[in-house]
mmCIF file of C-alpha atoms in Angstrom:
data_model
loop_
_atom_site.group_PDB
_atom_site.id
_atom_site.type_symbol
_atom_site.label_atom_id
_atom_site.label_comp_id
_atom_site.label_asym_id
_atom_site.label_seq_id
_atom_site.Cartn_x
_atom_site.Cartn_y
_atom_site.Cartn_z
ATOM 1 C CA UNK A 20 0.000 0.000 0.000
ATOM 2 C CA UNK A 21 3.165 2.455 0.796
ATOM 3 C CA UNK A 22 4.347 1.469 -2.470
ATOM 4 C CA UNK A 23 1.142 2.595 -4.276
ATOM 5 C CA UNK A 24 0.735 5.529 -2.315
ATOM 6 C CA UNK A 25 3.870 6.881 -3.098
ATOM 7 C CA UNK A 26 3.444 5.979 -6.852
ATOM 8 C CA UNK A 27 0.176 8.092 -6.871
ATOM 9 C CA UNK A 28 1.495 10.857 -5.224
ATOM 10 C CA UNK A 29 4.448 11.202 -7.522
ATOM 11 C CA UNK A 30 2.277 11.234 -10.736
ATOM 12 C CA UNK A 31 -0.077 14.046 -9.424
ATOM 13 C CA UNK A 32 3.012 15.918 -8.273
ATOM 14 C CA UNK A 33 4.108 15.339 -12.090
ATOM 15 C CA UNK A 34 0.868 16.421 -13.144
ATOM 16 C CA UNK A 35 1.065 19.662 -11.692
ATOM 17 C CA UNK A 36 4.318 20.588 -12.654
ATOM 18 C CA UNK A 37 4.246 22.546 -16.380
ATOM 19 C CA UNK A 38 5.379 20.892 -19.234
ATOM 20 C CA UNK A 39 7.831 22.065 -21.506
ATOM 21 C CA UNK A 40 4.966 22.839 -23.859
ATOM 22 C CA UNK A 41 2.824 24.457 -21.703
ATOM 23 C CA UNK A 42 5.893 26.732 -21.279
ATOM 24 C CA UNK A 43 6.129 27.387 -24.706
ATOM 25 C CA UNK A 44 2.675 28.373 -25.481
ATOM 26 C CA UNK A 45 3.333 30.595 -22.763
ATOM 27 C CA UNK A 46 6.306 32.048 -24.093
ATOM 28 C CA UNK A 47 5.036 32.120 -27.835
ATOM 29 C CA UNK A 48 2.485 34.500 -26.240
ATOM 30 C CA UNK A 49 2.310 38.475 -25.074
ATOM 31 C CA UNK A 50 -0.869 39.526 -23.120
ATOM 32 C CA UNK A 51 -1.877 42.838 -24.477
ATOM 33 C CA UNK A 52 -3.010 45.467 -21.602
ATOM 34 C CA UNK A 53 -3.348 48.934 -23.954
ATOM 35 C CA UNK A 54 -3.815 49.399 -27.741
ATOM 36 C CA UNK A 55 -2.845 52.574 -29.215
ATOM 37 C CA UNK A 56 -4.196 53.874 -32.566
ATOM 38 C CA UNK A 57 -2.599 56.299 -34.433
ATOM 39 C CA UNK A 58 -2.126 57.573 -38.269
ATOM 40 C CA UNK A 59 0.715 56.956 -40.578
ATOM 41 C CA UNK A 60 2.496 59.541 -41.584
ATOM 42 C CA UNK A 61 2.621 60.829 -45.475
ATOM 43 C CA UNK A 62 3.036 63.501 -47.360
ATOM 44 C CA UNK A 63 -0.728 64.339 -47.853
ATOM 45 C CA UNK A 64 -3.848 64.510 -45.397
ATOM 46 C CA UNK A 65 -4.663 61.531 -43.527
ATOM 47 C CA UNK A 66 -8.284 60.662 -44.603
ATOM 48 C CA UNK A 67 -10.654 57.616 -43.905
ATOM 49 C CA UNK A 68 -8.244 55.420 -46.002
ATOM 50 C CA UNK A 69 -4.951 55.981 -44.870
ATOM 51 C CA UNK A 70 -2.753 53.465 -42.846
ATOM 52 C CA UNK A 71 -2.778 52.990 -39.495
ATOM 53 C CA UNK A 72 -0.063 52.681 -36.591
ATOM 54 C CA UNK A 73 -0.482 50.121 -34.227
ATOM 55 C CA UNK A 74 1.107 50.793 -30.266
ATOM 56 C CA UNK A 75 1.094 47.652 -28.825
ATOM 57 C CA UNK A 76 1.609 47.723 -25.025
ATOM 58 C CA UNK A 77 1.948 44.239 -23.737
ATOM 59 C CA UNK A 78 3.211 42.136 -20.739
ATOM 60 C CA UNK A 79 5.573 39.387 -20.811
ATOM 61 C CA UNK A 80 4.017 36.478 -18.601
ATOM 62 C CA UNK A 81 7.160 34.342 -17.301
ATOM 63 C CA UNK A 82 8.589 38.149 -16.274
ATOM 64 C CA UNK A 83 5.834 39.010 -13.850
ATOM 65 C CA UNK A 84 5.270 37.482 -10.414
ATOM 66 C CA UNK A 85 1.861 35.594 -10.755
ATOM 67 C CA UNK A 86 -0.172 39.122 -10.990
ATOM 68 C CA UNK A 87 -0.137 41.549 -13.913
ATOM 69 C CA UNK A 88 -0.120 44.558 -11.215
ATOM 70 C CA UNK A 89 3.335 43.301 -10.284
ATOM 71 C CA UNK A 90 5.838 42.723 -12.065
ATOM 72 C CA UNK A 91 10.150 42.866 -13.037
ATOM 73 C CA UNK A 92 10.882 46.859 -14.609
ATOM 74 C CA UNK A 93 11.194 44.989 -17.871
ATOM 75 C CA UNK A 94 8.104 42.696 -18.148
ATOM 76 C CA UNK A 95 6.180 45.755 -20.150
ATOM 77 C CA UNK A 96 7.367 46.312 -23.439
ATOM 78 C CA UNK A 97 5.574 48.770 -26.199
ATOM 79 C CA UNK A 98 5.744 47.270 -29.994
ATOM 80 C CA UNK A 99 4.644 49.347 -32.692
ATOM 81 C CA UNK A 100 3.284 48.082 -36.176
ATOM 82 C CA UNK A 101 1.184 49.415 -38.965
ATOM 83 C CA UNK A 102 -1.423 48.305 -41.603
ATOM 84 C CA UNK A 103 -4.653 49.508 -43.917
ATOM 85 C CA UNK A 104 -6.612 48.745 -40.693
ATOM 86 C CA UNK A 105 -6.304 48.169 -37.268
ATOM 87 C CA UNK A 106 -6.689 44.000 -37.850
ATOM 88 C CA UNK A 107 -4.283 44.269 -40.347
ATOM 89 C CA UNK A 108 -1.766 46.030 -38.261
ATOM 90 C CA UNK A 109 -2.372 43.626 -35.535
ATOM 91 C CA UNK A 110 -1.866 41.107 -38.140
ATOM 92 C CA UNK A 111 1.405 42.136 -38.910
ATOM 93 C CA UNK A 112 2.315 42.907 -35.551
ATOM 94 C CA UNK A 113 2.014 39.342 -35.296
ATOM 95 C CA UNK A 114 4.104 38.014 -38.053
ATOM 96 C CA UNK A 115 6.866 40.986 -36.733
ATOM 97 C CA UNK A 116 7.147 39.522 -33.583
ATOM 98 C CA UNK A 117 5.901 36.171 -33.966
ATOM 99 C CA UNK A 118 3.995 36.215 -30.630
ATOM 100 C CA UNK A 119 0.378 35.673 -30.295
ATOM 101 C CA UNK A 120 -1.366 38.762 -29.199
ATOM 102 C CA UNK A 121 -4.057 38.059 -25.890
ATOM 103 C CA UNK A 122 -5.994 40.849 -25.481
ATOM 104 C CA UNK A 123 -8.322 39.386 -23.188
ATOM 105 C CA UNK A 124 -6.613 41.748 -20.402
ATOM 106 C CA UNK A 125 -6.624 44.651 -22.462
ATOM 107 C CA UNK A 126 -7.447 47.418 -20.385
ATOM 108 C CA UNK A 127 -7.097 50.429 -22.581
ATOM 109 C CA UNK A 128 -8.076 51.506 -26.607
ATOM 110 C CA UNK A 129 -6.181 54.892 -27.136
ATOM 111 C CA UNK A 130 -6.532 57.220 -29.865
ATOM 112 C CA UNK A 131 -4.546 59.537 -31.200
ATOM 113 C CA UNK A 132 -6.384 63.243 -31.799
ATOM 114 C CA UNK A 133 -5.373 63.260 -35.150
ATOM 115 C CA UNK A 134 -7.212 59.790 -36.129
ATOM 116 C CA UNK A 135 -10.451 60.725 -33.536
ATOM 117 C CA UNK A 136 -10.927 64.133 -35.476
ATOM 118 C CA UNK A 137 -10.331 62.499 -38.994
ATOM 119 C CA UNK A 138 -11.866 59.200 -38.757
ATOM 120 C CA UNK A 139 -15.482 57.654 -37.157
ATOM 121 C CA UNK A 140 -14.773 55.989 -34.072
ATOM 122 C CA UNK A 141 -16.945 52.817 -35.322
ATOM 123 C CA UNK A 142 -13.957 52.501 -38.155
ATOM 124 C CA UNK A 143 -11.190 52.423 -35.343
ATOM 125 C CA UNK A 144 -13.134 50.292 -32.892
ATOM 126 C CA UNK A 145 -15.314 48.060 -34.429
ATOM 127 C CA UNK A 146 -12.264 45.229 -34.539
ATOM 128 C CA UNK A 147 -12.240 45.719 -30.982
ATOM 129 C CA UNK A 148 -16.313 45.134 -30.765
ATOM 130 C CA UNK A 149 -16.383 42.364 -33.022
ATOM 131 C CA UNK A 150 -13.419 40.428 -31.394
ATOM 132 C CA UNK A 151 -15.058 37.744 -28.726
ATOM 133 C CA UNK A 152 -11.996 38.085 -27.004
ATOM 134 C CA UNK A 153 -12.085 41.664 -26.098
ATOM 135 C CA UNK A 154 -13.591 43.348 -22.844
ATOM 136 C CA UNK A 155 -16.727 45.741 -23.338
ATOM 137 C CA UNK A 156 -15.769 47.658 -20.144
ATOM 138 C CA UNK A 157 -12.094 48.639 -21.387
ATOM 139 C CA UNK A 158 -11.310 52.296 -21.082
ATOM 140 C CA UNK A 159 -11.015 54.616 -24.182
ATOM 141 C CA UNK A 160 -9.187 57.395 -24.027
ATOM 142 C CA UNK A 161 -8.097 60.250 -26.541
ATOM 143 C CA UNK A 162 -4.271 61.297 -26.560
ATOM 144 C CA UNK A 163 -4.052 64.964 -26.897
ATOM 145 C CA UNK A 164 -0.972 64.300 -29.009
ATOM 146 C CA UNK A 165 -0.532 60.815 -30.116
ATOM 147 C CA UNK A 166 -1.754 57.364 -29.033
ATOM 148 C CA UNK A 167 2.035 56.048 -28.864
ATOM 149 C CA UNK A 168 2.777 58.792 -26.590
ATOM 150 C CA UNK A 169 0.228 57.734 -23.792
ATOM 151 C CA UNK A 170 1.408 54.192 -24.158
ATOM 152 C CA UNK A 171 5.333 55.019 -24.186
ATOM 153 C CA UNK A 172 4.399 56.858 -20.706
ATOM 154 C CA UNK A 173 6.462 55.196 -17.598
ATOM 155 C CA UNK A 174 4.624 54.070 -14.599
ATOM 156 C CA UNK A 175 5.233 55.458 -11.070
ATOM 157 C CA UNK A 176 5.430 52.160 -9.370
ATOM 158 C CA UNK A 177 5.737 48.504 -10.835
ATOM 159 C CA UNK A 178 2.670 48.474 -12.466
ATOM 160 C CA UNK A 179 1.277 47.633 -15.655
ATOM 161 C CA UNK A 180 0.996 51.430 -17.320
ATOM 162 C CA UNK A 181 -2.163 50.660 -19.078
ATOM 163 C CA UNK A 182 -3.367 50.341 -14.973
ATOM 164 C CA UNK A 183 -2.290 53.281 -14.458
ATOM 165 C CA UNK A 184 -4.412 55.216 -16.936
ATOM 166 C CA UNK A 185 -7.282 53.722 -16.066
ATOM 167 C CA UNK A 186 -6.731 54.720 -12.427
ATOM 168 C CA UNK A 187 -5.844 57.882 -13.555
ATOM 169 C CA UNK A 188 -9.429 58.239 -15.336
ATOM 170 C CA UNK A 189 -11.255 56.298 -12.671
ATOM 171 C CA UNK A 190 -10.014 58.965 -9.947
ATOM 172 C CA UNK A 191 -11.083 61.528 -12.573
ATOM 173 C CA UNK A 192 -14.508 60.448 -12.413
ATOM 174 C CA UNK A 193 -14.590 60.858 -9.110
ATOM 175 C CA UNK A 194 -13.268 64.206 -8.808
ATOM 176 C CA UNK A 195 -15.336 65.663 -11.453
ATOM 177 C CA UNK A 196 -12.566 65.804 -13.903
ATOM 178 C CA UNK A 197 -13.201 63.303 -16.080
ATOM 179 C CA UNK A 198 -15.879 61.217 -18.070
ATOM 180 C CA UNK A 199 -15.507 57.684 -18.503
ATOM 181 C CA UNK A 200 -15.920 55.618 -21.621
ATOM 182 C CA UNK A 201 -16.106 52.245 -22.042
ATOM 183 C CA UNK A 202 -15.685 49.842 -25.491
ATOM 184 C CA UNK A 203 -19.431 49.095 -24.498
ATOM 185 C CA UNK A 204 -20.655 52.979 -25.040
ATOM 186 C CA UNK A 205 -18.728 53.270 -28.269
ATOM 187 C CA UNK A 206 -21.017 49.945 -29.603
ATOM 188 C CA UNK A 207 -24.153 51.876 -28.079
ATOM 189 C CA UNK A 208 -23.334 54.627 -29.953
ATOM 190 C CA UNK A 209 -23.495 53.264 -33.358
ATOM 191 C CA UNK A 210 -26.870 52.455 -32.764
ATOM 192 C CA UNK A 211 -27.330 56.355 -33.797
ATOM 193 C CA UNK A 212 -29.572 56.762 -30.742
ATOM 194 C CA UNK A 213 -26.561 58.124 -28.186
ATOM 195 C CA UNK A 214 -23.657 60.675 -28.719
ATOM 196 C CA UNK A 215 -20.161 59.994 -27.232
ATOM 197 C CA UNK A 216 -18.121 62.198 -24.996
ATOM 198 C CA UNK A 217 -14.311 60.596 -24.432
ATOM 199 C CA UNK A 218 -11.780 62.238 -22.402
ATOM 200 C CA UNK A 219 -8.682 63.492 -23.540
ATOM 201 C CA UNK A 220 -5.488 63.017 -22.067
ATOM 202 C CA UNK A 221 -2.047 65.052 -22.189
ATOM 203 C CA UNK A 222 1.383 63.710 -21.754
ATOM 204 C CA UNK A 223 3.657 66.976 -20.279
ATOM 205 C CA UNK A 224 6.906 66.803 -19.243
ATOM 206 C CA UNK A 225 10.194 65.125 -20.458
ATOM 207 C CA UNK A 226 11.868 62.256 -19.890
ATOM 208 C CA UNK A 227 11.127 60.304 -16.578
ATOM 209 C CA UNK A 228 9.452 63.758 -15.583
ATOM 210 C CA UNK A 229 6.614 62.702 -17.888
ATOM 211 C CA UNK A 230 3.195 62.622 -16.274
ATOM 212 C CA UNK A 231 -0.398 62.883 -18.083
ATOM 213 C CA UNK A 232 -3.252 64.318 -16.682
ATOM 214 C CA UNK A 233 -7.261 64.644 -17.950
ATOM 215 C CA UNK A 234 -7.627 67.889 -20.164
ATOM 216 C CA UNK A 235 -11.455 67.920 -21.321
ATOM 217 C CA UNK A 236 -13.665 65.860 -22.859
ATOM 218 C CA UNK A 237 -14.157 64.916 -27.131
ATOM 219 C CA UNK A 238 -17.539 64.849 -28.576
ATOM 220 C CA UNK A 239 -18.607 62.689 -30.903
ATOM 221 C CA UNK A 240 -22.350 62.929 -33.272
ATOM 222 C CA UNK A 241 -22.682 59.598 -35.069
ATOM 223 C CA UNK A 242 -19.315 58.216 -34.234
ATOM 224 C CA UNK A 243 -17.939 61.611 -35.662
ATOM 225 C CA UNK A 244 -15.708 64.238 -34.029
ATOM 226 C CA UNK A 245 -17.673 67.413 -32.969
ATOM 227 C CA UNK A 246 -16.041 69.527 -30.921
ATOM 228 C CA UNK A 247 -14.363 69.316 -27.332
ATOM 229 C CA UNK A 248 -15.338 70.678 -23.706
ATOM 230 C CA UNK A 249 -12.898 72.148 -21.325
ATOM 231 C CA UNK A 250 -12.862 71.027 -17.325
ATOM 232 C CA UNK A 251 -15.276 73.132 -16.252
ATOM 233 C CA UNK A 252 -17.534 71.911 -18.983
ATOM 234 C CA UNK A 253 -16.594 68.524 -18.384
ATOM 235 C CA UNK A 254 -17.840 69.142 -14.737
ATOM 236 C CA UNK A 255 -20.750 70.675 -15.769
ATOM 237 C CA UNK A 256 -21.547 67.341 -18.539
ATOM 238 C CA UNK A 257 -20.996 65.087 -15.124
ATOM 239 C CA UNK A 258 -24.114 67.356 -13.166
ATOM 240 C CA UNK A 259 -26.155 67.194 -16.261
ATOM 241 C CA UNK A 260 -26.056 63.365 -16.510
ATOM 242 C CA UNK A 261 -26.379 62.448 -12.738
ATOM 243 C CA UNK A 262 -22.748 60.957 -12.889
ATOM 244 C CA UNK A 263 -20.978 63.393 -10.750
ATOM 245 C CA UNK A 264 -19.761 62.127 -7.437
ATOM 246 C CA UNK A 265 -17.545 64.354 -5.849
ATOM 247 C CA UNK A 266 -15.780 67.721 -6.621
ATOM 248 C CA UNK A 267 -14.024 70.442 -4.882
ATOM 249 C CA UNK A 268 -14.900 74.312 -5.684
ATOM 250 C CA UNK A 269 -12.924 76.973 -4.496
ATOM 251 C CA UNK A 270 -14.706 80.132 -3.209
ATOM 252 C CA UNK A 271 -13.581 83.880 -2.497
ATOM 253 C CA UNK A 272 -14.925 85.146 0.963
ATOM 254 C CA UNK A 273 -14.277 88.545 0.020
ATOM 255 C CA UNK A 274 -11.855 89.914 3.133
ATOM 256 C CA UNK A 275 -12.107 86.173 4.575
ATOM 257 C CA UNK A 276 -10.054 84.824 1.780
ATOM 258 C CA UNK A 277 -11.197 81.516 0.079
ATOM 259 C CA UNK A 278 -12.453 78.019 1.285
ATOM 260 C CA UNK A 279 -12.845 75.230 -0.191
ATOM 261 C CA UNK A 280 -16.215 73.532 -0.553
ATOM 262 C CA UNK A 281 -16.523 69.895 -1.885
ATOM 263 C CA UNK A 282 -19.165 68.556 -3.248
ATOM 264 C CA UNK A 283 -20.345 65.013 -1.470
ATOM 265 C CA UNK A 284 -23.711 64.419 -3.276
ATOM 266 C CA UNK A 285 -25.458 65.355 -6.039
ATOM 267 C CA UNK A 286 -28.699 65.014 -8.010
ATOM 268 C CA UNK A 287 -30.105 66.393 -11.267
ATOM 269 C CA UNK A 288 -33.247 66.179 -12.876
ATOM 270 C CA UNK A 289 -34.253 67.460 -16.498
ATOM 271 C CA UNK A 290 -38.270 67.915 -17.336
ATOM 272 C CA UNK A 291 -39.514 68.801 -20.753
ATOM 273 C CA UNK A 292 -42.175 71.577 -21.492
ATOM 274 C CA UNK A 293 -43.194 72.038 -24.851
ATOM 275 C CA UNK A 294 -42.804 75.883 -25.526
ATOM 276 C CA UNK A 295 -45.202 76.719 -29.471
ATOM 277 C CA UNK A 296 -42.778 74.922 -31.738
ATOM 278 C CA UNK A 297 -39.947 74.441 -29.527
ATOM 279 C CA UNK A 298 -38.721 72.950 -25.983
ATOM 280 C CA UNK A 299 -38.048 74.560 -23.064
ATOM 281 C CA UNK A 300 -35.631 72.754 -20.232
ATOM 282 C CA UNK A 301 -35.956 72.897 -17.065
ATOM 283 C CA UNK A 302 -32.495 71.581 -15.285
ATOM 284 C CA UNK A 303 -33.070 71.188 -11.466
ATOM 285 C CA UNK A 304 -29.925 70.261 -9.434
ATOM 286 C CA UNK A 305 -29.642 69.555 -5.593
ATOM 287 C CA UNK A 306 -26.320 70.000 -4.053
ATOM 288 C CA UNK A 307 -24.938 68.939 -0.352
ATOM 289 C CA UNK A 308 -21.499 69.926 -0.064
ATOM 290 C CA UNK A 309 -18.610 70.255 3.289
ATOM 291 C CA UNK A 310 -16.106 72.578 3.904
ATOM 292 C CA UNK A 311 -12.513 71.320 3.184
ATOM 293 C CA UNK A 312 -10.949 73.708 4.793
ATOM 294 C CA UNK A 313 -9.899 72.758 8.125
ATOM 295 C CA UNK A 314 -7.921 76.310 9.174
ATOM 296 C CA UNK A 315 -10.728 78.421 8.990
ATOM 297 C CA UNK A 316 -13.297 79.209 12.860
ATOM 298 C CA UNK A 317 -16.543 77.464 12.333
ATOM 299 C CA UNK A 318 -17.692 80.463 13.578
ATOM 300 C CA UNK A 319 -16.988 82.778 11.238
ATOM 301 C CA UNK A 320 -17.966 80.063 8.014
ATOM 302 C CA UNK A 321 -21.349 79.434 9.886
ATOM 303 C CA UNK A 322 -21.595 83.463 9.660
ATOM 304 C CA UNK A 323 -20.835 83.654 6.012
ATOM 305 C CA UNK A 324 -23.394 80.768 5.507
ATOM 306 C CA UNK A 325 -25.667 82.010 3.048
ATOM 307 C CA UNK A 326 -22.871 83.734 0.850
ATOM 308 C CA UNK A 327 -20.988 80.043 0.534
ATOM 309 C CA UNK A 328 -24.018 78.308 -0.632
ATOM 310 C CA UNK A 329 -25.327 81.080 -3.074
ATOM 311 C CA UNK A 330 -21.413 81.156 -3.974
ATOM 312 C CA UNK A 331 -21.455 77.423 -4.816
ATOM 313 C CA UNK A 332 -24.724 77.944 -6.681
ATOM 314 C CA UNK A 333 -23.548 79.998 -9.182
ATOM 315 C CA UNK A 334 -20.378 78.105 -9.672
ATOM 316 C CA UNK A 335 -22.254 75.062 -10.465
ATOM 317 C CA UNK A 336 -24.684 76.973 -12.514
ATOM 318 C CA UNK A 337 -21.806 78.370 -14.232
ATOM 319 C CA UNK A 338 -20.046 74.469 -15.123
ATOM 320 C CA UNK A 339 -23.718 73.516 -16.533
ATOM 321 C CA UNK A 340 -24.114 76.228 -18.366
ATOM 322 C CA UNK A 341 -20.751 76.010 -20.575
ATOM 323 C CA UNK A 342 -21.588 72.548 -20.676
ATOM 324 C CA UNK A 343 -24.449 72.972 -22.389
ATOM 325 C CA UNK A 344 -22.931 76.006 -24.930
ATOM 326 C CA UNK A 345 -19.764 73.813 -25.633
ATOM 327 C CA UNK A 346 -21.835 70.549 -26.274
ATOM 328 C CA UNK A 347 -25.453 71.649 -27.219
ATOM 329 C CA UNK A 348 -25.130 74.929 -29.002
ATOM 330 C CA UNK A 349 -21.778 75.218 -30.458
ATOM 331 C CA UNK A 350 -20.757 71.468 -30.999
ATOM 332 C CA UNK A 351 -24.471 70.073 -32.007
ATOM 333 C CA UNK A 352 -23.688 67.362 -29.945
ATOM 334 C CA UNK A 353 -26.298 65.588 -27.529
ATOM 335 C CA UNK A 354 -23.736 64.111 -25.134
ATOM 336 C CA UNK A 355 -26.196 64.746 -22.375
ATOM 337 C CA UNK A 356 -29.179 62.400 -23.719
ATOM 338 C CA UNK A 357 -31.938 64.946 -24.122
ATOM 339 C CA UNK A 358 -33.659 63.543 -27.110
ATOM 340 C CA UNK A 359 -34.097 60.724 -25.168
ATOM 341 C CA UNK A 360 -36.157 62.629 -22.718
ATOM 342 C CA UNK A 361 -37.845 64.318 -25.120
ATOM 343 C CA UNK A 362 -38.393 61.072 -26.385
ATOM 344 C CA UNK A 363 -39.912 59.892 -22.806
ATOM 345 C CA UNK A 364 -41.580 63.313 -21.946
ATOM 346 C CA UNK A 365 -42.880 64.549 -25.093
ATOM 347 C CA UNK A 366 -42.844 61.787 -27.575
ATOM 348 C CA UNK A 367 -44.635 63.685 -30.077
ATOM 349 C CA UNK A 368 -42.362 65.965 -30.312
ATOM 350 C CA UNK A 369 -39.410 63.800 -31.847
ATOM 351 C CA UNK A 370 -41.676 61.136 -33.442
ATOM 352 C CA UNK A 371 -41.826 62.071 -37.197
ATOM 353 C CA UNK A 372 -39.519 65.006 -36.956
ATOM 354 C CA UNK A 373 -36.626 62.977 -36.147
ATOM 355 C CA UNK A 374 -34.489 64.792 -38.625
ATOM 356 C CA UNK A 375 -35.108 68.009 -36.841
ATOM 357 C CA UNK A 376 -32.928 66.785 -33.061
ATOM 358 C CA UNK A 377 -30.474 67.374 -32.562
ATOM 359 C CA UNK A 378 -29.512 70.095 -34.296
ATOM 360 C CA UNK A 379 -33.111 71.748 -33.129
ATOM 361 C CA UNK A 380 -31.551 71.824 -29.423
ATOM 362 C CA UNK A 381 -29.649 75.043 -30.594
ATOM 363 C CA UNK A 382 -33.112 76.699 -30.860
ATOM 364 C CA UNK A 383 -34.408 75.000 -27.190
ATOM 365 C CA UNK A 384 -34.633 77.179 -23.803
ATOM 366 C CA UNK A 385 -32.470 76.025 -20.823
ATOM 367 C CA UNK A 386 -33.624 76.822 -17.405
ATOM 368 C CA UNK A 387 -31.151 75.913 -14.571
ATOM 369 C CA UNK A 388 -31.529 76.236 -10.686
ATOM 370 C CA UNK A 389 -29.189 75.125 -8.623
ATOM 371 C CA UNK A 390 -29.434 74.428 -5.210
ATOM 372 C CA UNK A 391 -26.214 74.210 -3.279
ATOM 373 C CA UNK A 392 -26.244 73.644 0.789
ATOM 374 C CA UNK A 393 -23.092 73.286 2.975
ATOM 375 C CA UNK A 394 -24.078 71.183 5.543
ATOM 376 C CA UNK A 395 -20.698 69.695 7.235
ATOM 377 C CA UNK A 396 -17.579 71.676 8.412
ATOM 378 C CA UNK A 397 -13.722 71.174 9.373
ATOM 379 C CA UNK A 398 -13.027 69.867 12.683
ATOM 380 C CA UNK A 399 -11.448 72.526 14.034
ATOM 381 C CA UNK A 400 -12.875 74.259 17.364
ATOM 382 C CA UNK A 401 -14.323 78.007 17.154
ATOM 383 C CA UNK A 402 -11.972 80.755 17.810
#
C-alpha cells in the first residue's frame, strides 16, 4: 500500500508541474493590456483610407510574479506596427514579432487626436467590438498628441501602465474631472440613438518627468468628431447626466479669503415643457457639499453661511451652463441624452420630426436652478 501511495502521489506531483509545452505556449504569447491607434504619416492629409499605426503595449508572462499589477521593470514592453486597418496592423504585428497577441486583459483603446478628429470611431473600434476576445468595459481614451505617446508613458510604481491610466481616469470620475468611456458605449453609440463624450489626455513633461493628466472631454455625433469641452464643462456634462460624485470648488470670501467647498452628493433632474414649436428645459440640481478647509473658525464660516451656498450655486450653474454652450449649441452634440427625454416626456415631439434633433436643441430654452447647501464643516474648534 506504501508502495502505491507513493506511486500516486508522484504522478499528481508530475501532473502539476508545467510541461515544456505548456511553457512554450506561454512564451510564444504576449498579453496585451493597452492598444494605441494612431495615423501613418505621409506627405498628404490623412483621410478615412490611410494606414494605421499600431502601439502595442503588452506584458511578458514568465517576467511578472503571478499578478499583472506586479511585475520585473522589464516585463512591459511597447511594440509598434502598422497596416490599412487596425486587424491588419495587428496582423502584422504578429508576423513581426511572432507572438500571439491576448488581449483578453486589455485594459485600454487609445486614440490619437489626429485619427479621432479624422476618422469615425466605429472605423477604429469596431475590430475591438467584433473580437469575442475583447472586454466591453475597457477604457477609451483620446491622446491629446498621439496614441504612442500615452502608451510610451512610464509608470510610477511597478505596475502595468495601461493600470495606471485607467486609475488615472477612474479617480477623474470621481473628482469631477473626467468622463468615462467604455468599449461598451462606443457599440451603443453606433446604434445612432446616443452621442459619445471621451476624455482626452495630455502627456507633459520630459523624460522620466513625464506625467499625463485629464484635459477635457471629445464629442462625438454619429461616431464623428464634434467639438471638445474644457474642465469646467466637463464638470458641468458630469451634473447634467447624474454621474458626478464628488468635486471640490474653491470660493472667495471677500476679506475672509477663500475656502474650499466639496461637493459630497449630487442630483439632477431634467423635465420637458413644450414651448409653441420648440422645448423649453428645465435643469433642477440639488447640491450637499462640506467645507474642506480645516484652518478656517466654524464660527466665522457658519456666519458667512448664506454667501458660501449662493457662492457654490452659481459656480455650479456656471459648469452647466458652458456645458451645455460647448456641447449643445456650439458642438451640435447631444452628449447629455436629451432627445431621449424628449423622447420619454414629449414623444410627439421627436416622433416624425426625427431629422429636426439634434440640431433643433440650438433653438431650445435652458432653465437651470441650482441648489447648493453646505451642511458639514472642518473639525477645528471656534476661535
Amino acid at each position: 500500500m506504501k508502495v502505491w501511495a507513493i506511486l500516486i502521489a508522484l504522478a499528481l506531483g508530475m501532473a502539476l508541474i508545467p510541461s515544456c509545452k505548456e511553457k512554450s505556449q506561454v512564451s510564444s504569447r504576449v498579453i496585451v493590456t493597452a492598444v494605441g491607434i494612431d495615423g501613418v504619416p505621409t506627405e498628404g492629409e490623412a483621410g478615412e483610407n490611410g494606414d494605421v499605426r499600431l502601439s502595442v503595449q503588452s506584458v511578458e508572462p514568465l517576467l511578472t510574479s503571478g499578478s499583472l499589477t506586479e511585475q520585473q521593470d522589464n516585463a512591459t514592453g511597447v511594440y509598434e506596427a502598422e497596416g490599412a486597418s487596425v486587424a491588419d496592423a495587428l496582423h502584422t504585428f504578429v508576423s513581426l514579432t511572432g507572438r500571439s497577441a491576448f488581449i483578453m486583459h486589455n485594459r485600454v483603446i487609445a486614440l490619437g487626436m489626429e485619427q479621432a478628429q479624422s476618422r469615425t470611431l466605429s472605423s477604429l473600434t469596431d475590430y475591438f467590438i467584433r473580437n469575442h476576445e475583447g472586454r466591453p468595459l475597457v477604457d477609451v481614451v483620446i491622446s491629446r498628441t498621439t496614441a504612442a505617446d500615452l502608451l510610451n508613458l512610464k509608470s510610477t510604481a511597478f505596475t502595468v501602465p495601461a493600470e495606471q491610466i485607467s486609475m488615472m481616469l477612474r479617480e477623474g470620475r470621481h473628482r469631477g474631472a473626467a468622463v468615462r468611456t467604455r468599449l461598451l458605449d462606443l457599440e451603443r453609440a453606433s446604434s445612432g440613438m446616443y452621442d459619445v463624450a471621451v476624455p482626452i489626455v495630455e502627456v507633459g513633461g520630459e523624460g522620466e518627468d513625464q506625467t499625463a493628466s485629464v484635459t477635457g472631454t471629445a464629442l462625438f455625433r454619429g461616431g464623428v468628431y464634434a467639438g471638445e469641452a474644457d474642465i469646467d464643462a466637463t464638470r458641468g456634462l458630469l451634473f447634467l447626466r447624474g454621474e458626478l460624485e464628488t468635486s471640490p470648488y474653491v470660493l472667495e470670501l471677500g476679506d475672509q479669503g477663500r475656502i474650499t467647498a466639496e461637493v459630497e452628493r449630487a442630483s439632477c433632474s431634467i423635465r420637458v415643457e413644450r414651448e409653441g414649436d420648440g422645448v423649453r428645459f428645465h435643469i433642477s440640481v440639488d447640491v450637499r457639499a462640506e467645507i474642506a478647509d480645516e484652518t478656517k473658525p466654524q464660527k466665522m464660516m457658519r456666519e458667512n453661511l448664506d454667501h458660501i451656498n449662493t457662492a457654490l450655486s452659481e459656480r455650479i450653474e456656471a459648469d452647466i451652463r458652458r456645458a451645455i454652450d460647448q456641447s449643445v449649441l456650439r458642438s451640435g452634440c447631444d452628449v447629455i441624452g436629451l432627445e431621449r427625454l424628449m423622447m420619454q416626456q414629449e414623444p410627439e415631439l421627436v416622433k416624425g420630426s426625427e431629422d429636426r434633433w439634434p440640431a433643433g436643441l440650438k433653438d431650445c430654452s435652458y432653465e437651470i436652478e441650482v441648489k447648493a447647501v453646505v451642511d458639514k464643516f472642518g473639525e477645528e474648534a471656534e476661535h
